[in-house]
XYZ file of C-alpha atoms in Angstrom:
716
model
C 0.000 0.000 0.000
C 1.521 3.309 -1.042
C 2.384 6.234 1.159
C 0.118 8.433 -0.926
C -2.921 6.577 0.304
C -1.744 7.044 3.888
C -1.447 10.774 3.328
C -5.008 10.989 2.045
C -6.318 8.994 4.979
C -4.516 11.198 7.472
C -4.849 14.741 6.141
C -8.414 14.729 4.866
C -10.070 13.686 8.172
C -7.840 16.263 9.896
C -9.835 19.040 8.247
C -13.068 17.470 9.465
C -11.849 16.801 13.002
C -10.283 20.203 13.563
C -13.475 21.984 12.563
C -15.769 19.688 14.502
C -17.225 22.675 16.340
C -19.290 23.533 13.281
C -21.711 21.775 10.969
C -19.166 21.152 8.255
C -19.496 17.682 6.838
C -21.436 18.774 3.781
C -21.730 17.306 0.354
C -20.114 20.263 -1.361
C -17.237 20.500 1.124
C -16.328 16.858 0.535
C -16.663 17.254 -3.180
C -14.379 20.302 -3.182
C -11.814 18.566 -0.960
C -11.899 15.535 -3.224
C -11.275 17.732 -6.289
C -8.339 19.458 -4.593
C -6.781 16.117 -3.736
C -7.192 14.857 -7.268
C -5.543 17.985 -8.710
C -2.456 17.522 -6.529
C -2.101 13.763 -6.756
C -0.393 11.820 -9.519
C -2.540 10.097 -12.101
C -1.316 6.738 -10.827
C -3.293 6.963 -7.570
C -5.466 3.938 -7.020
C -9.225 3.695 -7.339
C -9.305 2.502 -3.742
C -8.396 6.035 -2.607
C -11.266 7.525 -4.580
C -13.772 4.975 -3.291
C -12.678 5.559 0.298
C -13.130 9.339 0.098
C -16.472 8.969 -1.630
C -17.571 6.490 1.035
C -16.790 8.920 3.836
C -18.567 11.661 1.920
C -21.723 9.566 1.616
C -21.913 8.814 5.349
C -21.769 12.450 6.380
C -23.651 13.884 3.406
C -26.703 11.695 4.022
C -27.120 13.085 7.527
C -25.968 16.624 6.846
C -28.158 17.007 3.760
C -31.191 15.843 5.732
C -33.563 18.125 7.621
C -32.371 16.730 10.970
C -30.902 19.143 13.539
C -27.565 17.369 13.853
C -23.901 18.252 14.370
C -21.286 15.744 13.211
C -17.803 15.123 14.581
C -15.274 13.062 12.653
C -12.948 11.590 15.290
C -10.220 10.511 12.857
C -7.791 13.177 13.993
C -9.014 13.212 17.604
C -7.974 9.554 17.823
C -4.367 10.710 17.489
C -4.658 13.079 20.460
C -4.839 12.433 24.202
C -8.012 14.460 24.921
C -10.822 12.214 26.179
C -14.333 11.858 24.765
C -15.711 14.516 27.087
C -13.233 17.086 25.758
C -14.008 16.196 22.141
C -17.795 16.484 22.494
C -17.529 19.689 24.564
C -16.247 21.480 21.437
C -19.685 21.257 19.802
C -21.869 24.404 20.009
C -24.505 24.141 22.718
C -22.658 21.374 24.583
C -21.169 21.671 28.056
C -19.318 18.753 29.662
C -18.440 19.284 33.314
C -16.168 17.009 35.329
C -15.620 16.686 39.073
C -12.010 15.610 38.599
C -9.806 13.716 36.199
C -10.309 10.521 34.222
C -13.252 8.467 35.504
C -14.721 11.272 37.591
C -18.367 12.242 37.776
C -19.530 13.900 34.563
C -22.452 16.201 33.809
C -23.353 16.562 30.130
C -25.511 19.530 29.131
C -27.116 20.311 25.760
C -28.787 23.733 25.575
C -29.121 23.586 29.377
C -30.696 20.135 29.589
C -28.630 17.555 31.423
C -28.292 13.940 32.518
C -30.960 11.571 31.253
C -32.755 14.497 29.602
C -30.294 13.850 26.767
C -30.134 10.260 25.544
C -26.847 8.554 24.638
C -26.352 5.738 22.157
C -23.593 3.632 20.682
C -24.428 2.487 17.156
C -28.067 3.283 17.929
C -28.156 1.134 21.109
C -28.821 2.903 24.434
C -25.487 3.538 26.143
C -26.420 1.706 29.341
C -27.014 -1.473 27.303
C -23.645 -1.504 25.516
C -21.122 -2.169 28.279
C -19.845 1.404 28.590
C -21.360 1.915 32.022
C -18.731 4.395 33.243
C -20.286 7.241 31.235
C -19.898 8.791 27.814
C -16.917 10.990 28.699
C -14.782 7.948 29.596
C -15.391 6.017 26.358
C -12.093 5.722 24.443
C -12.066 8.032 21.413
C -10.082 5.455 19.442
C -13.041 3.068 19.400
C -15.396 5.655 17.854
C -15.467 6.619 14.171
C -17.739 9.650 14.382
C -20.221 11.341 16.708
C -23.747 12.561 15.970
C -25.223 15.268 18.234
C -28.976 15.783 17.734
C -30.155 19.061 19.235
C -33.688 19.157 20.581
C -35.282 16.854 18.005
C -34.520 13.122 18.269
C -34.921 10.971 15.122
C -37.621 8.318 15.287
C -35.269 5.456 14.461
C -33.597 5.585 17.893
C -36.856 4.600 19.576
C -36.139 6.757 22.591
C -37.729 9.402 24.732
C -35.594 12.502 25.263
C -36.151 16.069 26.356
C -33.166 17.930 24.951
C -31.685 15.760 22.216
C -29.436 12.754 21.741
C -25.809 11.775 21.153
C -24.938 8.739 19.031
C -21.389 7.372 18.978
C -20.695 5.340 15.849
C -17.903 2.827 16.376
C -15.228 2.149 13.793
C -16.474 -0.656 11.566
C -14.109 -0.203 8.611
C -12.813 -3.529 7.382
C -10.207 -2.281 4.894
C -7.603 -2.354 7.703
C -6.716 -5.194 10.034
C -6.823 -3.046 13.132
C -5.036 -0.559 15.351
C -3.513 -0.178 18.779
C -3.137 2.935 20.922
C -1.037 3.468 24.042
C -1.217 6.594 26.202
C 0.732 7.625 29.305
C 0.486 10.826 31.287
C 0.632 12.704 34.542
C -1.251 11.662 37.678
C -0.599 7.973 36.951
C -2.716 7.919 33.792
C -2.416 4.887 31.498
C -4.858 4.237 28.639
C -4.798 1.659 25.833
C -7.088 0.347 23.104
C -6.920 -2.546 20.653
C -9.043 -3.029 17.529
C -8.930 -6.055 15.215
C -11.014 -6.548 12.069
C -11.343 -9.508 9.728
C -13.697 -10.255 6.856
C -13.935 -12.881 4.132
C -15.131 -12.803 0.547
C -18.221 -14.866 1.399
C -19.514 -12.175 3.792
C -18.280 -13.442 7.162
C -16.750 -10.841 9.477
C -15.457 -10.478 13.009
C -14.387 -7.442 15.030
C -12.673 -7.313 18.401
C -12.285 -4.159 20.506
C -10.756 -3.834 23.949
C -9.690 -1.023 26.249
C -7.955 -0.547 29.584
C -7.810 2.663 31.637
C -6.137 3.382 34.945
C -5.220 6.549 36.825
C -4.420 7.696 40.339
C -5.800 11.230 39.824
C -3.292 12.362 42.466
C -3.115 15.962 41.308
C -2.622 18.869 43.688
C -5.556 20.774 45.182
C -5.883 23.723 47.561
C -7.698 22.959 50.824
C -8.418 24.534 54.177
C -7.747 22.721 57.461
C -8.327 24.340 60.863
C -8.329 27.777 59.266
C -5.010 27.216 57.462
C -4.543 26.971 53.668
C -2.616 23.991 52.269
C -1.758 22.477 48.923
C -2.064 18.680 49.029
C -2.319 15.753 46.643
C -5.508 13.767 46.252
C -4.857 10.372 47.827
C -8.044 8.341 47.261
C -9.190 8.826 43.665
C -7.989 5.745 41.767
C -9.951 4.734 38.681
C -9.591 1.426 36.843
C -11.717 0.364 33.877
C -11.495 -2.330 31.230
C -13.718 -3.936 28.653
C -13.811 -6.348 25.727
C -16.258 -6.278 22.803
C -16.722 -8.926 20.119
C -18.864 -8.575 16.977
C -19.291 -11.358 14.434
C -21.773 -12.162 11.697
C -22.445 -12.069 7.966
C -23.403 -9.477 5.363
C -25.008 -9.524 1.909
C -26.835 -12.831 2.134
C -30.133 -13.748 0.496
C -31.767 -13.897 3.926
C -30.058 -10.900 5.527
C -28.242 -7.744 4.546
C -26.677 -7.903 7.991
C -26.816 -10.426 10.810
C -24.561 -9.568 13.737
C -24.089 -10.851 17.277
C -22.318 -8.506 19.709
C -20.938 -9.672 23.063
C -19.435 -7.419 25.728
C -17.970 -7.598 29.210
C -16.692 -4.528 31.069
C -16.137 -3.202 34.572
C -14.786 -0.226 36.460
C -13.822 0.630 40.043
C -13.806 4.205 41.322
C -12.504 5.609 44.599
C -14.528 8.525 45.967
C -12.255 11.257 47.300
C -14.688 13.776 48.769
C -18.246 15.018 49.106
C -20.152 17.014 46.489
C -18.400 20.364 47.098
C -14.970 19.074 48.183
C -15.268 20.090 51.846
C -15.070 16.606 53.419
C -12.389 14.082 52.339
C -12.952 10.321 52.209
C -10.296 7.656 52.474
C -12.037 4.316 51.900
C -15.341 4.957 50.079
C -15.449 3.107 46.762
C -17.926 2.411 43.989
C -17.781 -0.135 41.170
C -19.849 -1.575 38.369
C -19.718 -4.659 36.153
C -21.637 -5.003 32.914
C -22.036 -7.875 30.474
C -24.513 -8.726 27.762
C -25.377 -9.481 24.165
C -27.004 -7.545 21.306
C -28.277 -9.037 18.039
C -28.725 -6.943 14.885
C -30.734 -8.053 11.878
C -31.169 -5.923 8.739
C -33.080 -7.164 5.719
C -34.337 -5.508 2.548
C -37.404 -7.456 1.447
C -37.657 -5.431 -1.758
C -36.981 -1.979 -3.091
C -40.148 -0.926 -1.285
C -39.691 -2.480 2.173
C -36.778 -2.919 4.593
C -36.477 -3.705 8.285
C -33.921 -3.283 11.058
C -34.296 -5.314 14.243
C -32.199 -5.079 17.400
C -32.651 -7.151 20.543
C -30.394 -7.303 23.570
C -29.891 -8.270 27.186
C -27.615 -6.573 29.712
C -26.750 -7.525 33.292
C -25.293 -4.831 35.549
C -23.941 -5.289 39.067
C -23.072 -2.212 41.164
C -21.275 -2.193 44.492
C -21.090 0.756 46.930
C -18.699 0.303 49.873
C -18.560 2.681 52.869
C -17.861 0.977 56.226
C -14.693 2.643 57.554
C -14.820 2.998 61.394
C -13.047 6.357 61.171
C -12.672 9.350 58.898
C -9.727 10.875 57.030
C -8.267 14.351 56.764
C -6.812 15.892 53.579
C -3.349 14.603 54.486
C -4.535 10.991 54.258
C -4.445 10.531 58.027
C -7.093 8.606 59.911
C -9.162 10.628 62.373
C -11.805 9.720 64.958
C -15.178 10.979 63.746
C -17.243 10.470 66.903
C -20.010 8.893 64.823
C -21.449 5.763 66.444
C -22.004 3.867 63.189
C -19.119 3.203 60.804
C -19.079 4.791 57.373
C -17.740 8.084 56.044
C -20.874 9.057 54.086
C -24.046 7.177 54.970
C -22.926 4.774 57.671
C -22.789 0.978 57.333
C -23.111 1.070 53.564
C -21.992 -2.097 51.821
C -24.578 -2.535 49.107
C -24.843 -4.682 46.030
C -27.405 -3.698 43.385
C -28.143 -6.019 40.460
C -30.239 -5.092 37.449
C -31.200 -6.766 34.198
C -32.297 -4.903 31.081
C -33.953 -6.350 27.993
C -34.222 -4.230 24.892
C -35.949 -4.720 21.551
C -36.471 -2.341 18.640
C -38.125 -2.896 15.268
C -37.853 -0.356 12.463
C -39.831 -0.730 9.230
C -39.013 1.438 6.223
C -41.545 1.744 3.383
C -39.958 3.427 0.356
C -42.901 4.766 -1.589
C -40.543 6.360 -4.101
C -36.925 7.562 -4.203
C -38.193 10.865 -2.778
C -40.724 9.636 -0.240
C -40.571 7.213 2.707
C -42.702 6.070 5.617
C -41.142 4.617 8.775
C -42.732 2.696 11.629
C -41.111 2.087 15.004
C -41.654 -0.145 18.024
C -39.116 -0.065 20.889
C -39.435 -1.844 24.237
C -37.273 -1.874 27.369
C -37.676 -4.019 30.508
C -35.708 -3.093 33.632
C -35.570 -5.303 36.749
C -33.621 -4.259 39.836
C -32.979 -5.634 43.320
C -30.357 -4.897 45.956
C -28.692 -6.435 48.968
C -27.117 -5.011 52.111
C -24.064 -7.197 52.638
C -23.651 -6.087 56.267
C -26.905 -7.647 57.458
C -27.024 -11.061 59.059
C -28.953 -13.828 57.347
C -32.653 -13.525 58.093
C -32.584 -9.807 58.893
C -35.041 -7.611 57.028
C -33.258 -5.919 54.114
C -35.000 -2.854 52.683
C -32.475 -2.801 49.828
C -33.863 -6.137 48.588
C -37.040 -4.433 47.370
C -37.959 -5.476 43.828
C -38.305 -2.711 41.259
C -39.569 -3.098 37.697
C -39.798 -0.594 34.870
C -41.359 -1.217 31.452
C -41.107 1.382 28.679
C -42.667 1.304 25.220
C -41.983 3.890 22.512
C -43.744 3.626 19.154
C -44.040 5.996 16.243
C -44.706 6.937 12.649
C -42.595 9.104 10.331
C -43.111 10.492 6.835
C -40.277 12.107 4.877
C -40.352 13.661 1.428
C -37.924 15.429 -0.893
C -39.227 18.074 -3.278
C -37.884 20.514 -5.868
C -35.112 18.152 -6.973
C -34.092 17.619 -3.315
C -33.845 21.340 -2.696
C -36.555 20.943 -0.043
C -36.913 18.111 2.454
C -39.532 17.645 5.158
C -39.767 15.062 7.952
C -42.950 14.691 10.019
C -43.300 12.227 12.900
C -45.612 11.155 15.718
C -44.501 9.274 18.859
C -46.326 7.459 21.670
C -44.783 6.852 25.094
C -45.898 4.283 27.657
C -44.313 3.461 31.029
C -45.249 1.024 33.807
C -43.591 1.360 37.225
C -43.752 -1.338 39.900
C -41.816 -0.845 43.113
C -41.705 -2.272 46.606
C -41.257 0.430 49.258
C -40.982 0.547 53.039
C -42.030 2.925 55.794
C -39.589 4.058 58.452
C -39.521 1.600 61.333
C -41.789 -0.962 59.620
C -40.155 -4.097 58.215
C -42.733 -4.700 55.518
C -42.757 -4.143 51.763
C -45.639 -2.210 50.188
C -46.506 -2.582 46.515
C -46.663 0.586 44.412
C -47.674 0.825 40.748
C -47.989 3.682 38.301
C -48.677 3.942 34.550
C -47.998 6.843 32.187
C -49.224 7.359 28.602
C -48.502 10.382 26.447
C -48.012 11.447 22.830
C -45.591 13.711 21.016
C -44.969 14.912 17.506
C -42.514 16.937 15.500
C -41.479 18.274 12.131
C -38.152 19.147 10.518
C -37.605 21.007 7.252
C -34.510 21.908 5.253
C -34.340 24.287 2.273
C -31.253 24.753 0.091
C -30.997 28.450 -0.701
C -28.191 27.825 -3.201
C -25.300 25.426 -3.734
C -23.430 26.610 -0.658
C -26.009 27.534 1.990
C -29.247 26.271 3.500
C -31.699 26.867 6.329
C -33.199 24.327 8.716
C -36.187 24.584 11.033
C -37.370 21.866 13.407
C -39.858 21.364 16.227
C -40.678 18.540 18.618
C -43.301 18.266 21.319
C -40.957 16.025 23.290
C -41.501 13.723 26.269
C -38.866 12.238 28.554
C -39.939 9.418 30.869
C -38.105 9.292 34.232
C -35.152 6.905 34.267
C -34.725 3.934 36.581
C -32.038 5.734 38.630
C -34.305 8.750 39.126
C -37.333 6.670 40.122
C -35.617 3.941 42.147
C -32.658 5.950 43.435
C -28.919 5.509 43.124
C -26.376 6.278 45.836
C -26.626 8.837 47.298
C -30.078 9.713 45.854
C -33.284 8.295 47.324
C -36.215 6.817 45.306
C -39.190 8.851 44.082
C -41.697 6.605 42.313
C -44.141 9.492 41.858
C -41.775 11.389 39.546
C -43.697 12.737 36.535
C -42.545 12.651 32.895
C -40.902 15.804 31.565
C -42.401 17.530 28.540
C -40.872 20.185 26.333
C -41.666 22.101 23.177
C -38.349 22.348 21.350
C -37.698 24.813 18.509
C -34.604 25.152 16.286
C -33.902 27.585 13.434
C -30.489 27.534 11.764
C -28.666 29.044 8.797
C -25.523 27.384 7.467
C -22.894 28.393 4.914
C -21.317 25.098 3.962
C -18.158 26.363 2.364
C -17.186 29.240 0.106
C -13.919 29.096 -1.832
C -12.166 32.459 -1.750
C -8.700 33.766 -2.517
C -7.816 33.418 1.179
C -9.200 29.901 1.572
C -12.365 28.004 2.437
C -14.819 29.879 4.692
C -17.771 28.434 6.601
C -20.256 29.714 9.175
C -23.509 28.787 10.888
C -25.885 30.092 13.522
C -28.802 28.505 15.398
C -31.616 29.939 17.488
C -33.195 27.524 19.975
C -36.051 27.430 22.496
C -36.840 24.707 25.046
C -40.183 25.324 26.806
C -40.288 22.704 29.578
C -42.933 21.360 31.973
C -42.181 19.132 34.999
C -38.426 19.624 34.708
C -36.614 16.976 36.791
C -33.808 18.284 39.005
C -31.816 16.665 41.811
C -32.661 18.281 45.157
C -29.970 17.725 47.836
C -31.133 16.845 51.336
C -28.627 16.105 54.084
C -26.120 13.562 52.818
C -28.387 12.443 50.000
C -31.409 13.851 48.227
C -33.876 12.852 45.529
C -35.055 13.857 42.072
C -38.052 16.211 42.057
C -40.229 17.923 39.443
C -39.931 21.665 38.859
C -43.234 22.885 37.402
C -41.954 24.981 34.502
C -38.648 26.130 32.987
C -37.539 27.712 29.732
C -34.230 27.706 27.874
C -33.704 29.994 24.903
C -30.525 31.134 23.242
C -28.258 31.369 20.255
C -25.203 29.422 19.186
C -22.989 29.719 16.159
C -19.509 29.596 14.777
C -17.203 30.043 11.854
C -14.281 28.231 10.296
C -11.482 28.862 7.827
C -8.892 26.711 6.062
C -6.018 28.183 4.036
C -5.816 27.327 0.309
C -3.059 24.733 0.786
C -4.445 23.357 4.030
C -1.502 24.656 6.060
C -3.587 26.587 8.595
C -7.039 25.872 10.030
C -9.138 27.998 12.368
C -12.517 27.439 14.030
C -14.536 29.267 16.640
C -17.961 28.810 18.217
C -19.958 30.476 20.957
C -23.125 29.600 22.918
C -25.350 31.911 24.936
C -28.571 30.821 26.626
C -31.053 32.097 29.178
C -32.280 29.060 31.143
C -34.808 30.271 33.723
C -37.262 28.967 36.293
C -40.579 29.929 34.661
C -42.749 28.656 37.522
C -44.855 31.461 38.985
C -45.196 32.036 42.705
C -42.127 30.035 43.685
C -38.788 30.986 45.197
C -36.443 31.714 42.321
C -39.180 32.407 39.760
C -37.842 34.343 36.796
C -34.204 33.644 37.659
C -31.694 31.514 35.847
C -31.616 27.834 36.764
C -28.641 27.646 39.157
C -25.469 25.637 38.721
C -25.604 25.679 34.916
C -23.187 27.500 32.540
C -24.981 29.928 30.236
C -22.169 31.473 28.159
C -19.166 29.588 26.772
C -17.010 29.420 23.656
C -14.353 27.297 21.940
C -11.475 28.359 19.710
C -9.092 26.084 17.783
C -6.067 26.802 15.614
C -3.979 24.233 13.703
C -0.876 24.271 11.534
C 0.083 21.383 9.244
C 3.493 20.655 7.754
C 4.158 17.849 5.261
C 7.391 16.120 4.166
C 9.119 17.220 7.373
C 11.542 14.376 8.124
C 10.668 12.047 5.275
C 8.504 11.938 2.190
C 4.755 11.967 2.887
C 5.015 12.451 6.666
C 3.028 15.137 8.491
C 3.485 17.336 11.562
C 0.548 19.157 13.159
C 0.566 21.796 15.889
C -2.850 22.214 17.550
C -4.111 24.743 20.057
C -7.537 24.708 21.686
C -8.998 27.214 24.114
C -12.304 27.155 26.043
C -13.945 29.992 27.952
C -16.808 29.615 30.463
C -18.484 32.631 32.030
C -19.204 32.756 35.764
C -22.458 31.104 36.861
C -24.260 31.086 40.192
C -24.909 28.169 42.505
C -28.229 29.654 43.651
C -31.032 31.592 41.969
C -29.933 35.066 40.829
C -32.743 36.891 42.634
C -31.575 35.359 45.912
C -27.994 36.598 45.529
C -28.942 40.066 46.806
C -29.907 38.417 50.082
C -26.675 36.395 50.209
C -23.647 38.491 51.284
C -21.289 35.646 50.324
C -22.435 34.826 46.819
C -21.718 31.223 45.864
C -20.691 30.953 42.226
C -18.309 29.171 39.889
C -15.892 31.831 38.649
C -15.324 32.556 34.975
C -12.373 30.628 33.593
C -10.383 29.921 30.475
C -8.333 26.818 29.721
C -5.841 25.977 26.994
C -4.548 22.745 25.458
C -1.604 22.428 23.071
C -0.662 19.291 21.109
C 2.083 18.313 18.689
C 1.303 15.341 16.429
C 3.632 13.567 14.007
C 2.521 10.892 11.555
C 4.568 8.741 9.197
C 4.995 5.172 7.940
C 7.326 2.682 9.614
C 7.699 -0.609 7.749
C 4.492 0.163 5.815
C 2.583 0.755 9.068
C 1.031 4.185 9.731
C 2.439 5.466 13.037
C 1.312 8.568 14.927
C 2.998 10.121 17.962
C 1.329 12.895 19.968
C 2.442 15.016 22.895
C -0.183 17.191 24.564
C -0.482 19.601 27.469
C -3.945 19.952 29.023
C -4.615 23.092 31.093
C -1.380 24.549 29.764
C -1.388 27.619 32.022
C -2.088 25.540 35.159
C -5.296 27.418 35.980
C -7.386 26.469 39.014
C -10.385 25.140 37.106
C -13.773 24.345 38.671
C -16.636 22.718 36.785
C -18.565 22.311 40.046
C -18.585 24.690 42.989
C -15.583 24.071 45.237
C -14.365 21.033 43.278
C -10.932 21.617 41.777
C -10.046 19.969 38.478
C -6.525 18.809 37.488
C -3.806 21.376 36.897
C -1.332 21.248 34.033
C -1.039 17.691 32.730
C 1.269 16.217 30.097
C 0.197 13.167 28.085
C 1.831 11.247 25.256
C 0.170 8.818 22.859
C 1.232 6.272 20.250
C -1.172 4.969 17.595
C -0.237 2.154 15.213
C -2.497 0.982 12.372
C -1.942 -2.375 10.737
């Protein structure tokens, strides 16, 4: 395989990855890039190169040319860097990813102000919690993901999911033209990360894919603390994180009985030390949490005829979580044991050694009726069964165990969609209707009474939406979309998850979501390729679910009414020869408590960023040390404006205003790619938080300071 093909594979996705903050993966942009490559490449280049570029163009063009409100991120270049998935996704307009520490720490994902389960996450269209990546989206290795789809406010029918603010779909790397890849990363604070991907296919349609990852870190970075009125700088001493997982896909394609039949098996686990309480005022020295996940998913795609096709997915996942907190003493910030004076052991809740087991079954059927090349009808049926039970391991046999209460959750989402293309595909419209059904069954107890009481609740509701796209000319278009969205409460919100308590009476959230966007795909000028886009959004929400702290725990409660409205946009530029690339985006929103007659009415929802921006700059050199190699210098900066921890109209009454200060962070990376014995090799060196700022995503919780990481990626 020639070096010229390697150069195409490496440089072209670089342009897509470095401008991932914008909606850039357009048909015309790919076509223009393809033409530029052809003009500067010898006539002897192979047809394989052309097919590969066209294939990538088709994947992105199909989504980008649709009426769907979606941002796309090509991770090809991000796979070379050391930034984690949370950092990559946070560079999309409207997205905020907040972390309570380093790798493996608690993460809060926000899309236009909506957070947690209000935004649904998928891997290859399967709900994240049913795929083995139970440690959260921000800890998923970037090297196992080919591209990312961020749907803002309007969720496509085919996912079969309820969501309030949108969805994120991670598409894993399923290319079979390479045998695989391996990545190794080392860095400060004891960080070690590695991934392995292997692919094999045969001429008769058989294929197999194997992915694996391993992550470990001590997270022992320095933090500033106060002890007995004195200020100290200490290292975190109880924040280890270890995660690993294996994933195996095998099946057949292009058979008379199936376009695709695939069986996917997975087994993963992680263990996480808990260093402190929610605002980093109380240290812990022995509290730990862990989770194991294993399961199987089966995919079946079949095209009965040119008029009818189906996609079926079924799966089963078993998850086992363990929360351990039984230390007979406490710890100070120096890692020393101290006498707490508390009668019961435990640093947080006291005598907590709990095992929670849950089983999820999932099934989704999509039917696609192609009435004509321009018109389609889709039908959907998606079902999820969730069973959960716990066990207090500290109780003697025969003792009443309130954690053993059985909890069951059944969810059914069904729908209809009609899409049509008019005016020679200059206009596209998608209309859909959804129905949501949920059954809750839970055993509960009353304080002091060792008896289970049966509780049941059923919810039924409808929603609908419409999305339209109009091409103004060859290089710009407008999109408008609306969804009357419903989000059913999740199992963790209803049944509780340490440290939250159950609330089986939690109501579904409803929101009327509006998007209006204008996009300039790409204009060739004398100074290079220019792009820009802007989006106006509104989220008018009823029964907003928020976590309400209470003592050492808390529960999820409904807030009657809230409203998020704002604007986001960005621009990008690439020099004529591709030497320099620049991108910038900004998001501003006003997310307020719209409930009348309540404390905080009319004020911004607290503890949520409302103004933030991203800026990236990249320089590319080719033929540096050898023919066809490439050196890239990347710089990324993120700014977040100050935001309050309490309602704004209460700050006047609070002489010591609690807020997360405005902050700016920088990351710089140097990446070198070449061929060694016909194998593409990439080396990256990266500094996160280059200026060693004291960063806080959550009030009082200090994030890592300056960190150096190095990464090696080998494709074979």
